[in-house]
Amino acid sequence: MFLLITFYSSVTVARFGGMSQQIKAEKISTPESGYLYLGTTDSYPIIDYDGNHEASGRPDFLYGPDTGPRVVEFYAPWCPHCKKMRPHYIAYAQRVTKLVNETAQGQEIKFYAISCVVHSMICKDYKIAGYPRIFAFLPGQQTPAIDLFPKMPHPFELMDKLGLYVDEDTKLRNNYVPESESLADRVVSLMIRGEMSHPRSKRDTFHDAVLSFNFSMRNLFTTHGPLPDDASKTLHQWLSFLRKAIPRQLVEIHRVIDSVLKDFDSAIKSEENMLAILDQFPKPLQSEWSKSCTKGQSEMGYTCGLWELFHIASIGIVEWNSNTREDRSKAVSAVDAGNVLRDFIAHFFGCDECRTNFLKAFDSCELDRCNRLRPTMITRDWNEFPLWLFEMHNAVNLRLMREQANEEKRTLTEEDERRTQWPTRLECPGCYNNTVASFIKEAVLQHLRIEYWPDDQITQEYRKRLGETLDGRQPHIIFSAIELFCGLLALALLLGYLLRKSLLRRRRNLNLKAN
Ligand SMILES: Cc1cc2nc3c(=O)[nH]c(=O)nc-3n(C[C@H](O)[C@H](O)[C@H](O)COP(=O)(O)OP(=O)(O)OC[C@H]3O[C@@H](n4cnc5c(N)ncnc54)[C@H](O)[C@@H]3O)c2cc1C
């Protein structure tokens, strides 16, 4: 006969993500009592069935109709394997609970234990002949769906089997490798998804952007020349814009821009003149786009590098503007930046379909462009240009994926669509707002800068901050130097005013005393 020692206590147990969980343990038992987990402080989240709540002695979580996904261990406290199993079952339950909390919000898997010594009737119902036995049950079902002993599946596999939804990126971010899948399979699957296909370094990005810039410059003329007036005007504006927006480190681009602008009237007269200017500069040692753009097909890469050039310039123009404090007339508003880009694409982007689609989206104010790209001179408004471009690019990514699916007559899942979006959750977890499935602007801006701007001190700081968002902290709001200066000035004026007031009061008091 087992002795049940009962007393009431409230225990604070394991911490998950900084949140302490409180459980009310109604009975604290020694192992001799017939229970292994009941009321012990280290056993959270296991609920050891104590038989207190159902007169029938048959718990709702096993026999009831409204049950959720759950795991149940049937054990005997005397069985050595059960005792050995105890810390593993607890650790497994904690691991699953933590992952469910972090990755499958609003869903849960409960973990129970049933002592077959105290509740032998239940164990007979379930024909438990040996201990321990651990089963997982699907919601609403009374028959076990999965046998978890001796091999417990990875928590994500368990979640999958019990119908909890977790997206693929979250699994990868948590280093999930299904046991049935070898490491080689994983690499292949990542490559198919395009996430690891050809990892891109910043050097690749800049190299590809330079090649695409050169390519576009060598292919400006679609007739023998000269360039029509509106095209010439557009080219001048485009090059002047790039001169401001491209980082100084990309000397290859700056040299070409300076030379073409210097001899502009001659350059626009004919293709020969233009090429003569361009030919003054040595060809890049590496004349092919990086693998991240070509994906193994050497003729590919131009459009990819062009996007990269655009993104670099979009970050660069904000950077340029921030440095024009002394002379705001040199700054380029978001609306002007958008128009310059539009006109360049309209006149000089050789991909017909791309151009048509882009202009259609631009001119019909898609993505709220007409309200977002403003003529104002405020950092927040300047930032809309890189953000809008990033969204335009994502919209193209999505459209291409949909077109491909249409051709292949397959339906895209939400997950497929999400994968077209850049950056992936794997690349920038802090960029995503998990609750409303949207991007966090500040984090995306920082990520764009990390990807498309040389590694200066600000970028380094952003890297650190984004690292912090991985711990669940929100990214900080970006203050420009000018905003900081205005704040300090306002503070100084306020202090001056208060000081003056107090001096005047003191003088008045002295005067009164003197009188
Ligand atoms: C303005 C423009 C419009 C286009 N329109 C069409 C079209 O209508 N139809 C068509 O078939 N092709 C279009 N293209 C070409 C197409 O977008 C791709 O460039 C091409 O399919 C090659 O794709 P990719 O996988 O190499 O990556 P790309 O889409 O070219 O992207 C280059 C790199 O940019 C990064 N990136 C991806 N998304 C973003 C983002 N949202 N923000 C920042 N960086 C990102 C990635 O690292 C990627 O490797 C267009 C290209 C441009 C420049």
Coordinates of C-alpha atoms in Angstrom, one line a residue, residues 38 68 105 143 151 176 189 194 282 293 317 362 376 381 403 411 445 451 487:
L38 CA 2.7 14.8 -8.9
G68 CA -6.6 19.0 -27.7
Q105 CA 1.4 31.0 -31.0
T143 CA -7.1 6.2 -29.5
K151 CA 12.2 7.1 -29.9
Y176 CA 15.3 21.7 -37.5
S189 CA 16.1 21.3 -50.1
G194 CA 16.6 29.3 -53.3
P282 CA 39.9 48.7 -67.8
C293 CA 23.0 36.2 -59.8
I317 CA 20.5 58.7 -51.5
F362 CA 4.6 53.0 -60.7
T376 CA 9.6 66.8 -48.2
D381 CA 10.1 60.5 -45.7
E403 CA 3.2 33.3 -63.1
T411 CA -1.6 26.3 -56.7
L445 CA 15.8 49.6 -43.3
E451 CA 23.1 44.3 -47.3
G487 CA 16.2 68.2 -29.7

